[in-house]
Coordinates of C-alpha atoms in Angstrom, one line a residue:
Chain A
M1 CA 0.0 0.0 0.0
Q2 CA 2.8 2.3 1.0
Y3 CA 4.5 1.5 -2.3
A4 CA 1.4 2.2 -4.3
L5 CA 1.0 5.6 -2.7
Q6 CA 4.6 6.5 -3.4
L7 CA 4.1 5.6 -7.1
A8 CA 0.9 7.6 -7.2
G9 CA 2.9 10.6 -5.9
V10 CA 5.6 10.2 -8.5
L11 CA 3.0 9.9 -11.3
A12 CA 1.2 13.0 -10.1
I13 CA 4.4 14.9 -10.3
G14 CA 4.9 13.6 -13.8
A15 CA 1.3 14.5 -14.8
L16 CA 1.8 18.0 -13.5
E17 CA 4.9 18.3 -15.6
T18 CA 2.9 17.2 -18.7
V19 CA 0.3 19.8 -18.0
K20 CA 3.1 22.4 -17.5
I21 CA 4.6 21.7 -20.9
A22 CA 1.2 21.7 -22.6
V23 CA 0.0 25.0 -21.0
M24 CA 3.3 26.7 -21.7
A25 CA 3.3 25.6 -25.3
L26 CA -0.3 26.8 -25.7
A27 CA 0.5 30.2 -24.1
I28 CA 3.3 30.7 -26.7
S29 CA 1.4 29.2 -29.7
L30 CA -1.7 31.3 -29.4
P31 CA 0.0 34.8 -29.9
V32 CA 2.6 33.4 -32.3
G33 CA -0.1 31.6 -34.3
L34 CA -2.2 34.7 -34.5
I35 CA 0.8 36.8 -35.7
V36 CA 1.9 34.3 -38.3
G37 CA -1.7 33.8 -39.4
A38 CA -2.2 37.5 -39.8
G39 CA 1.1 37.5 -41.8
R40 CA -0.2 34.7 -44.0
Y41 CA -3.2 36.9 -44.6
S42 CA -1.3 40.1 -45.2
R43 CA -1.3 41.9 -48.6
T44 CA 2.4 42.7 -48.3
R45 CA 4.6 39.8 -49.5
Y46 CA 7.3 40.7 -47.0
F47 CA 5.0 39.5 -44.3
R48 CA 3.3 36.8 -46.4
W49 CA 6.4 34.9 -47.5
P50 CA 8.2 34.4 -44.2
A51 CA 4.8 33.5 -42.6
A52 CA 4.2 30.9 -45.3
A53 CA 7.8 29.5 -44.8
F54 CA 7.3 29.3 -41.1
V55 CA 4.0 27.4 -41.4
E56 CA 5.2 24.9 -44.0
T57 CA 8.5 24.3 -42.1
F58 CA 7.0 23.5 -38.7
R59 CA 3.9 21.9 -40.0
N60 CA 5.7 19.3 -42.1
I61 CA 8.6 18.3 -39.7
P62 CA 7.7 15.6 -37.2
V63 CA 7.5 17.1 -33.7
L64 CA 9.8 14.3 -32.5
V65 CA 12.5 15.4 -35.0
S66 CA 12.3 19.0 -33.9
I67 CA 12.4 18.1 -30.2
M68 CA 15.6 16.1 -30.9
W69 CA 17.0 18.9 -33.0
F70 CA 16.4 21.6 -30.4
F71 CA 17.8 19.4 -27.6
F72 CA 20.8 17.9 -29.3
A73 CA 21.6 20.0 -32.4
F74 CA 20.7 23.5 -31.5
P75 CA 23.0 23.8 -28.4
M76 CA 26.0 22.9 -30.7
L77 CA 25.1 26.0 -32.9
V78 CA 24.6 28.5 -30.1
P79 CA 26.8 29.4 -27.2
F80 CA 24.3 28.4 -24.5
E81 CA 22.8 25.2 -23.0
I82 CA 19.1 24.4 -23.5
S83 CA 17.1 22.4 -20.9
A84 CA 15.0 19.5 -21.9
Y85 CA 11.9 21.5 -20.8
A86 CA 12.9 24.4 -23.0
A87 CA 13.6 22.2 -26.0
A88 CA 10.3 20.4 -25.7
V89 CA 8.3 23.5 -25.2
L90 CA 10.0 25.2 -28.1
A91 CA 9.5 22.3 -30.5
L92 CA 5.8 21.8 -29.5
S93 CA 5.1 25.6 -29.7
L94 CA 6.5 26.0 -33.1
N95 CA 4.6 23.0 -34.4
T96 CA 1.3 24.1 -32.8
S97 CA 1.8 27.8 -33.9
A98 CA 2.1 26.6 -37.5
F99 CA -1.3 24.8 -37.2
F100 CA -2.9 27.7 -35.2
A101 CA -1.7 30.1 -38.0
E102 CA -3.5 28.0 -40.6
I103 CA -6.7 27.8 -38.5
F104 CA -6.6 31.5 -37.9
R105 CA -6.1 32.3 -41.6
A106 CA -8.8 29.8 -42.7
G107 CA -11.2 31.2 -40.1
I108 CA -10.8 34.8 -41.4
Q109 CA -11.1 33.7 -45.0
S110 CA -14.3 31.8 -44.3
I111 CA -16.0 35.1 -43.5
S112 CA -17.9 36.3 -46.6
P113 CA -16.6 39.4 -48.4
G114 CA -20.0 41.0 -47.9
Q115 CA -19.2 41.3 -44.2
W116 CA -16.1 43.4 -45.0
D117 CA -18.2 45.4 -47.5
G118 CA -20.9 46.0 -44.9
A119 CA -18.4 47.3 -42.3
R120 CA -16.3 49.4 -44.8
A121 CA -19.5 51.0 -46.2
L122 CA -20.1 52.4 -42.7
G123 CA -16.7 54.1 -42.8
M124 CA -15.1 51.7 -40.3
S125 CA -11.3 51.5 -40.1
Y126 CA -9.5 48.2 -41.0
R127 CA -8.8 47.8 -37.3
D128 CA -12.5 48.2 -36.3
Q129 CA -13.7 46.0 -39.2
M130 CA -11.4 43.2 -37.9
R131 CA -12.1 43.8 -34.2
R132 CA -15.8 44.4 -34.3
I133 CA -17.1 42.4 -37.3
I134 CA -14.7 39.8 -38.7
L135 CA -12.9 38.4 -35.6
P136 CA -16.0 37.8 -33.5
Q137 CA -17.5 35.7 -36.2
A138 CA -14.2 34.0 -37.3
I139 CA -13.3 33.0 -33.7
R140 CA -16.5 31.2 -33.3
R141 CA -15.7 29.1 -36.3
M142 CA -12.2 28.5 -35.2
V143 CA -13.1 27.1 -31.8
P144 CA -13.5 23.5 -32.8
A145 CA -10.2 23.5 -34.8
F146 CA -8.3 25.3 -32.0
T147 CA -9.5 22.8 -29.4
N148 CA -8.7 19.8 -31.6
R149 CA -5.2 21.1 -31.9
W150 CA -5.0 21.8 -28.2
I151 CA -5.9 18.1 -27.5
E152 CA -3.3 17.0 -30.0
L153 CA -0.7 19.2 -28.2
C154 CA -1.5 17.6 -24.9
K155 CA -0.8 14.2 -26.3
L156 CA 2.3 15.3 -28.2
T157 CA 3.9 16.2 -24.8
A158 CA 4.6 12.5 -24.3
L159 CA 7.4 13.0 -26.9
A160 CA 9.4 15.0 -24.3
S161 CA 10.1 11.7 -22.6
T162 CA 12.6 10.9 -25.5
I163 CA 14.9 13.7 -24.2
S164 CA 14.5 12.4 -20.6
Y165 CA 12.2 15.2 -19.5
Q166 CA 10.4 13.8 -16.4
E167 CA 6.8 14.2 -17.5
L168 CA 4.1 11.6 -17.2
M169 CA 5.3 9.3 -20.0
Y170 CA 9.0 9.3 -18.8
T171 CA 8.0 8.7 -15.2
T172 CA 5.8 5.8 -16.2
K173 CA 8.6 4.2 -18.3
M174 CA 11.1 4.6 -15.4
I175 CA 8.8 2.9 -12.9
A176 CA 7.8 0.2 -15.3
N177 CA 11.4 -0.6 -16.0
A178 CA 12.4 -0.6 -12.3
Y179 CA 9.6 -2.6 -11.0
Y180 CA 8.9 -4.9 -14.0
N181 CA 5.2 -3.9 -14.0
P182 CA 4.5 -2.6 -17.5
V183 CA 0.9 -3.8 -17.6
E184 CA -0.1 -1.8 -14.6
M185 CA 2.1 1.2 -15.3
Y186 CA 1.2 1.8 -19.0
S187 CA -2.5 1.1 -18.3
V188 CA -2.5 3.7 -15.5
C189 CA -0.5 6.1 -17.6
G190 CA -3.1 5.9 -20.4
L191 CA -5.9 6.4 -18.0
I192 CA -4.3 9.5 -16.5
Y193 CA -3.9 11.0 -20.0
L194 CA -7.6 10.1 -20.6
A195 CA -8.6 11.7 -17.3
I196 CA -6.7 14.9 -18.1
I197 CA -7.9 15.2 -21.7
Y198 CA -11.4 13.8 -21.8
P199 CA -12.9 16.6 -19.6
M200 CA -11.4 19.1 -22.0
V201 CA -13.1 17.3 -24.9
R202 CA -16.4 17.6 -23.0
A203 CA -15.9 21.3 -22.4
T204 CA -15.1 21.7 -26.1
Y205 CA -18.4 20.2 -27.1
R206 CA -20.2 22.6 -24.8
L207 CA -18.3 25.5 -26.2
E208 CA -19.1 24.4 -29.8
R209 CA -22.8 24.0 -29.0
R210 CA -22.9 27.4 -27.5
A211 CA -21.1 29.0 -30.4
A212 CA -23.5 27.3 -32.8
K213 CA -26.5 28.6 -30.9
E214 CA -25.3 32.2 -30.8
T215 CA -24.7 32.4 -34.6
A216 CA -28.1 30.7 -35.4
Chain B
M1 CA -30.5 72.5 -56.4
P2 CA -26.8 72.2 -55.5
E3 CA -24.9 69.1 -56.6
A4 CA -24.5 66.3 -54.0
I5 CA -22.2 63.9 -55.7
R6 CA -20.5 63.8 -59.1
A7 CA -18.5 61.3 -61.0
E8 CA -16.3 62.7 -63.7
K9 CA -14.8 60.6 -66.5
L10 CA -14.7 57.6 -64.1
F11 CA -12.7 54.6 -65.2
K12 CA -12.4 51.3 -63.5
S13 CA -10.6 48.2 -64.7
F14 CA -10.1 44.8 -63.0
G15 CA -6.8 43.5 -64.5
D16 CA -7.2 44.1 -68.2
Q17 CA -11.0 44.0 -68.1
Q18 CA -12.4 47.5 -68.3
V19 CA -15.8 47.9 -66.4
L20 CA -16.2 51.6 -66.3
A21 CA -15.2 53.5 -69.4
G22 CA -15.4 57.2 -68.6
I23 CA -18.7 57.7 -66.7
D24 CA -20.0 61.2 -66.1
L25 CA -22.8 61.4 -63.6
S26 CA -23.9 64.3 -61.4
V27 CA -26.7 64.0 -58.8
E28 CA -28.3 66.9 -57.2
V29 CA -29.3 67.2 -53.5
G30 CA -32.6 65.5 -53.0
E31 CA -32.6 63.9 -56.4
T32 CA -33.4 60.2 -57.0
V33 CA -31.5 58.7 -59.9
V34 CA -32.2 55.2 -61.1
V35 CA -29.4 53.4 -62.9
L36 CA -30.5 50.7 -65.4
G37 CA -28.5 48.4 -67.6
A38 CA -27.8 44.8 -68.5
S39 CA -25.7 42.8 -66.1
G40 CA -22.0 43.5 -66.8
S41 CA -22.8 47.1 -67.9
G42 CA -21.0 48.4 -64.8
K43 CA -23.9 49.6 -62.6
S44 CA -22.7 47.9 -59.4
T45 CA -19.1 48.9 -60.0
L46 CA -20.2 52.5 -60.5
L47 CA -21.9 52.5 -57.1
R48 CA -18.9 50.8 -55.4
C49 CA -16.6 53.4 -56.9
M50 CA -18.8 56.2 -55.7
N51 CA -18.2 55.3 -52.0
F52 CA -14.7 53.9 -52.7
L53 CA -15.4 50.3 -51.9
E54 CA -13.5 50.0 -55.1
L55 CA -10.8 52.5 -56.0
P56 CA -11.5 54.1 -59.5
T57 CA -8.5 53.6 -61.8
G58 CA -9.2 57.0 -63.4
G59 CA -11.4 60.0 -63.1
R60 CA -12.6 62.0 -60.2
I61 CA -15.4 62.0 -57.6
Y62 CA -16.7 65.1 -56.0
L63 CA -18.8 65.1 -52.8
H64 CA -20.6 68.4 -52.4
G65 CA -18.2 69.9 -54.9
N66 CA -15.2 68.8 -53.0
L67 CA -12.7 66.6 -54.9
V68 CA -12.1 63.3 -53.0
G69 CA -8.4 62.4 -53.0
T70 CA -5.3 64.3 -54.1
P71 CA -4.3 64.5 -57.8
L72 CA -0.7 63.4 -58.5
G73 CA 0.2 66.2 -60.9
N74 CA -1.3 69.2 -62.4
Q75 CA -2.9 67.8 -65.6
A76 CA -6.7 67.4 -65.7
D77 CA -6.3 63.6 -66.0
A78 CA -3.6 63.1 -63.4
K79 CA -3.9 59.9 -61.4
M80 CA -5.5 60.3 -58.0
K81 CA -4.0 59.3 -54.6
Y82 CA -6.4 58.2 -52.0
A83 CA -5.6 58.1 -48.3
E84 CA -7.6 55.5 -46.4
P85 CA -8.7 57.8 -43.5
N86 CA -10.0 60.3 -46.0
L87 CA -12.0 57.5 -47.8
Q88 CA -13.4 56.3 -44.5
R89 CA -14.9 59.8 -43.9
V90 CA -16.4 59.7 -47.4
R91 CA -17.8 56.2 -46.8
A92 CA -19.4 57.4 -43.6
K93 CA -21.2 60.1 -45.5
V94 CA -22.3 57.9 -48.5
G95 CA -24.5 55.2 -47.3
M96 CA -24.8 51.9 -49.1
V97 CA -27.4 49.1 -49.1
F98 CA -26.4 45.8 -50.7
Q99 CA -28.2 43.1 -52.7
H100 CA -27.4 40.5 -50.0
F101 CA -28.0 42.8 -47.0
N102 CA -24.6 42.1 -45.4
L103 CA -26.0 42.5 -41.9
F104 CA -23.7 41.5 -39.1
P105 CA -25.1 38.1 -38.0
H106 CA -23.5 38.1 -34.6
M107 CA -25.3 41.3 -33.6
S108 CA -29.0 42.0 -32.9
V109 CA -30.9 44.2 -35.2
L110 CA -30.5 47.1 -32.7
H111 CA -26.7 46.6 -32.4
N112 CA -26.4 46.4 -36.2
I113 CA -27.8 49.8 -36.4
M114 CA -25.8 51.2 -33.5
E115 CA -22.5 49.8 -34.7
G116 CA -21.4 52.5 -37.1
Q117 CA -22.8 55.3 -34.9
V118 CA -20.7 54.1 -32.0
T119 CA -17.4 53.0 -33.7
V120 CA -17.3 55.6 -36.5
L121 CA -19.3 58.6 -35.4
R122 CA -18.3 58.1 -31.7
R123 CA -21.9 58.7 -30.5
S124 CA -22.7 57.6 -27.0
R125 CA -24.4 54.2 -26.7
A126 CA -27.6 55.9 -25.4
Q127 CA -27.6 58.4 -28.3
A128 CA -27.0 55.6 -30.8
E129 CA -29.7 53.4 -29.3
S130 CA -32.3 56.2 -29.4
R131 CA -31.4 57.0 -33.0
A132 CA -31.5 53.3 -33.9
R133 CA -35.0 52.8 -32.4
E134 CA -36.3 55.9 -34.2
L135 CA -35.1 54.4 -37.5
L136 CA -36.5 51.0 -36.7
A137 CA -39.9 52.5 -36.2
K138 CA -39.5 54.4 -39.4
V139 CA -38.8 51.2 -41.4
G140 CA -41.6 49.4 -39.6
L141 CA -39.4 47.1 -37.4
A142 CA -39.8 48.6 -34.0
D143 CA -40.7 45.2 -32.5
K144 CA -37.6 43.5 -34.0
A145 CA -34.9 45.4 -32.2
D146 CA -33.7 42.4 -30.2
S147 CA -34.0 39.8 -33.0
Y148 CA -31.0 38.5 -34.8
P149 CA -30.7 38.9 -38.6
A150 CA -31.0 35.1 -39.2
N151 CA -34.5 35.2 -37.7
L152 CA -35.8 37.9 -40.0
S153 CA -37.4 37.6 -43.5
G154 CA -35.4 38.9 -46.4
G155 CA -37.5 42.0 -46.6
Q156 CA -37.0 42.7 -42.9
Q157 CA -33.3 42.2 -43.2
Q158 CA -33.1 44.6 -46.1
R159 CA -35.1 47.2 -44.1
T160 CA -32.7 46.7 -41.2
A161 CA -29.8 47.3 -43.6
I162 CA -31.4 50.5 -44.8
A163 CA -31.8 51.7 -41.2
R164 CA -28.2 50.8 -40.6
A165 CA -27.1 53.0 -43.4
L166 CA -29.4 55.8 -42.5
A167 CA -28.1 55.8 -38.9
M168 CA -24.9 57.4 -40.2
D169 CA -27.0 60.4 -41.4
P170 CA -25.6 60.0 -44.9
E171 CA -25.7 62.8 -47.5
V172 CA -26.2 60.3 -50.3
M173 CA -27.6 56.8 -50.3
L174 CA -26.6 54.1 -52.8
F175 CA -28.8 51.1 -53.4
D176 CA -27.3 48.2 -55.2
E177 CA -30.0 45.9 -56.5
V178 CA -31.6 45.8 -53.0
T179 CA -34.7 43.8 -54.0
S180 CA -33.0 41.3 -56.4
A181 CA -32.5 38.7 -53.7
L182 CA -36.1 39.0 -52.3
D183 CA -39.2 36.9 -52.8
P184 CA -41.6 38.9 -55.0
E185 CA -44.0 39.4 -52.1
L186 CA -41.3 41.1 -50.0
V187 CA -40.2 43.5 -52.6
G188 CA -42.9 46.0 -52.0
E189 CA -42.1 46.6 -48.3
V190 CA -38.5 47.6 -49.2
L191 CA -39.6 49.8 -52.2
R192 CA -42.1 51.6 -49.9
V193 CA -39.3 52.5 -47.5
M194 CA -37.2 53.8 -50.4
R195 CA -40.1 55.9 -51.7
A196 CA -40.6 57.4 -48.3
L197 CA -37.0 58.4 -48.2
R198 CA -37.4 60.1 -51.6
E199 CA -40.3 62.0 -50.3
E200 CA -38.2 63.2 -47.4
G201 CA -35.7 64.6 -49.9
M202 CA -32.9 62.0 -49.5
T203 CA -30.4 62.0 -52.3
M204 CA -30.4 58.5 -53.8
I205 CA -28.7 56.5 -56.6
I206 CA -30.6 53.3 -57.1
V207 CA -29.5 50.3 -59.2
T208 CA -32.5 48.2 -59.8
H209 CA -34.4 46.0 -62.2
E210 CA -37.8 47.1 -60.9
L211 CA -38.9 49.2 -63.9
G212 CA -42.2 50.1 -62.4
F213 CA -40.5 51.5 -59.3
A214 CA -38.0 53.3 -61.6
Y215 CA -40.9 54.9 -63.5
H216 CA -42.7 56.1 -60.4
A217 CA -39.9 57.0 -58.0
A218 CA -37.0 58.3 -60.2
D219 CA -36.4 61.9 -61.0
R220 CA -34.1 60.8 -63.7
I221 CA -33.1 57.5 -65.3
V222 CA -29.6 56.7 -66.5
F223 CA -29.2 53.7 -68.8
M224 CA -25.7 52.3 -68.8
D225 CA -24.1 50.2 -71.5
A226 CA -20.5 48.9 -71.7
G227 CA -19.3 51.1 -68.8
R228 CA -20.7 54.3 -70.2
V229 CA -23.8 56.4 -69.8
Y230 CA -25.7 55.4 -72.9
E231 CA -28.9 57.3 -72.5
E232 CA -30.4 59.4 -69.7
G233 CA -33.5 61.5 -69.1
H234 CA -36.9 61.7 -67.5
P235 CA -38.4 58.2 -66.6
H236 CA -41.1 58.6 -69.1
D237 CA -38.7 59.4 -72.0
I238 CA -36.4 56.5 -71.2
L239 CA -38.9 53.8 -70.2
I240 CA -41.7 54.6 -72.6
A241 CA -40.0 56.4 -75.5
P242 CA -36.3 55.5 -75.5
K243 CA -34.4 57.1 -78.4
R244 CA -31.5 54.7 -78.7
E245 CA -31.2 51.1 -79.9
R246 CA -29.6 49.4 -76.9
T247 CA -32.1 51.0 -74.5
R248 CA -35.0 49.8 -76.7
Q249 CA -33.6 46.2 -76.8
F250 CA -33.2 46.2 -73.0
L251 CA -36.7 47.3 -72.4
E252 CA -38.1 44.9 -75.0
G253 CA -36.6 42.1 -73.0
H254 CA -38.4 43.3 -70.0
N255 CA -41.7 44.0 -71.8
Q256 CA -42.1 40.7 -73.6
F257 CA -43.8 38.9 -70.7
R258 CA -45.9 41.7 -69.1
L259 CA -49.1 41.1 -67.2
P260 CA -52.2 42.4 -69.1
E261 CA -53.5 45.8 -68.0
A262 CA -55.5 45.9 -64.8
G263 CA -59.0 44.3 -65.1
P264 CA -62.4 46.1 -65.8
L265 CA -63.1 46.4 -62.1
V266 CA -60.4 49.1 -61.7
A267 CA -61.2 50.6 -65.0
S268 CA -64.9 51.0 -64.2
E269 CA -64.1 52.6 -60.8
Q270 CA -62.1 55.3 -62.6
T271 CA -65.0 56.2 -65.0

């Protein structure tokens, strides 16, 4: 019993680290995704091209590869060390930002040109058109895609275990190896991920239903 | 009457396709001008250029005699430079109503009509609301203030859109085929609102295919063809006795399938 409690404590710490990576990566990805997405949408090619390059690069490289790259390769190119936590957050943020940027761009472009016309005909500035008319409608359409990506991000954090970051997956692996109890450990590990992510999925459904009702 | 808005040698091209080919059109304060023409003749583009939703590629637009934009050079045909803040002020003064309403679906009818007043004219919310309610009463939608556009009929949506444009206290109103997307039985309620505006002395430029409305409501009819003013004049002269070939063809197409004249009941009442 004593032993089970100890393991539970260790797993809880691991789970907390998992959440920490996910939340940090989300906090970075949202603003970066919005900026890059706006760049993708820009009329000036000096914003559009770098934004497109960013999206295509980080969307098409496996997250595992960029985690490895930031942890093992990047420190050899720059004069400073990089922690496993930083490497994981960086790789996950860049990947998620790329997807967020696309969601953002598609969301804006899904708004009919008539909405821009209606707002412009009132004499509204570009800023006000975006802030008052386009974004409130676009964000509602983006919610499902954003939450999908957020769930994906939560699961991708498990890859941080490959660079020995002690999140849930790594902790599970260590315990399973030490105590030869892979059946118990990996099952419990899966259930913990489920327990963290499933409530978010439920919340997402609620959010989507509400958004659908408001636009109806 | 003084001139409200004037387009002078207006040109507009999209790529190598020329849509407006040197339009001259001057509208007086309080005048109602109906623009007719086949699709592709440039009617909508003309309206969209007059409030700068599209930038003209050549020519000038004057609002109350004031040139919009700055000419790049001294020649009469010098290209124009348009600054966005300047255009925003023009758009706020030139109201526009669209074929597909373009109401903001995430706002109630009341908020649709308050939006421009608050964000552009910087009116207080209380002021904007009382003006919006006044206009809703005028277009016959006082009881729909809290509805959302999706829950209105096409005719009600279009009347909301008219109220939204009027809320800016525009000097000129542009109507771009505002009844073309409506069921026939809803057309009348929108046209009645427009006729009431005319009677109040609103300056209006109306693109429409409702020839009956054009006949009764227009002070002047402009027939467009190939991006130019082809024939213009009094509604009776243009619609009943057009002088030029293209105008006649256009009207013939419309007249081929007319209803017979009103029945004997109406006729006997008149005698």
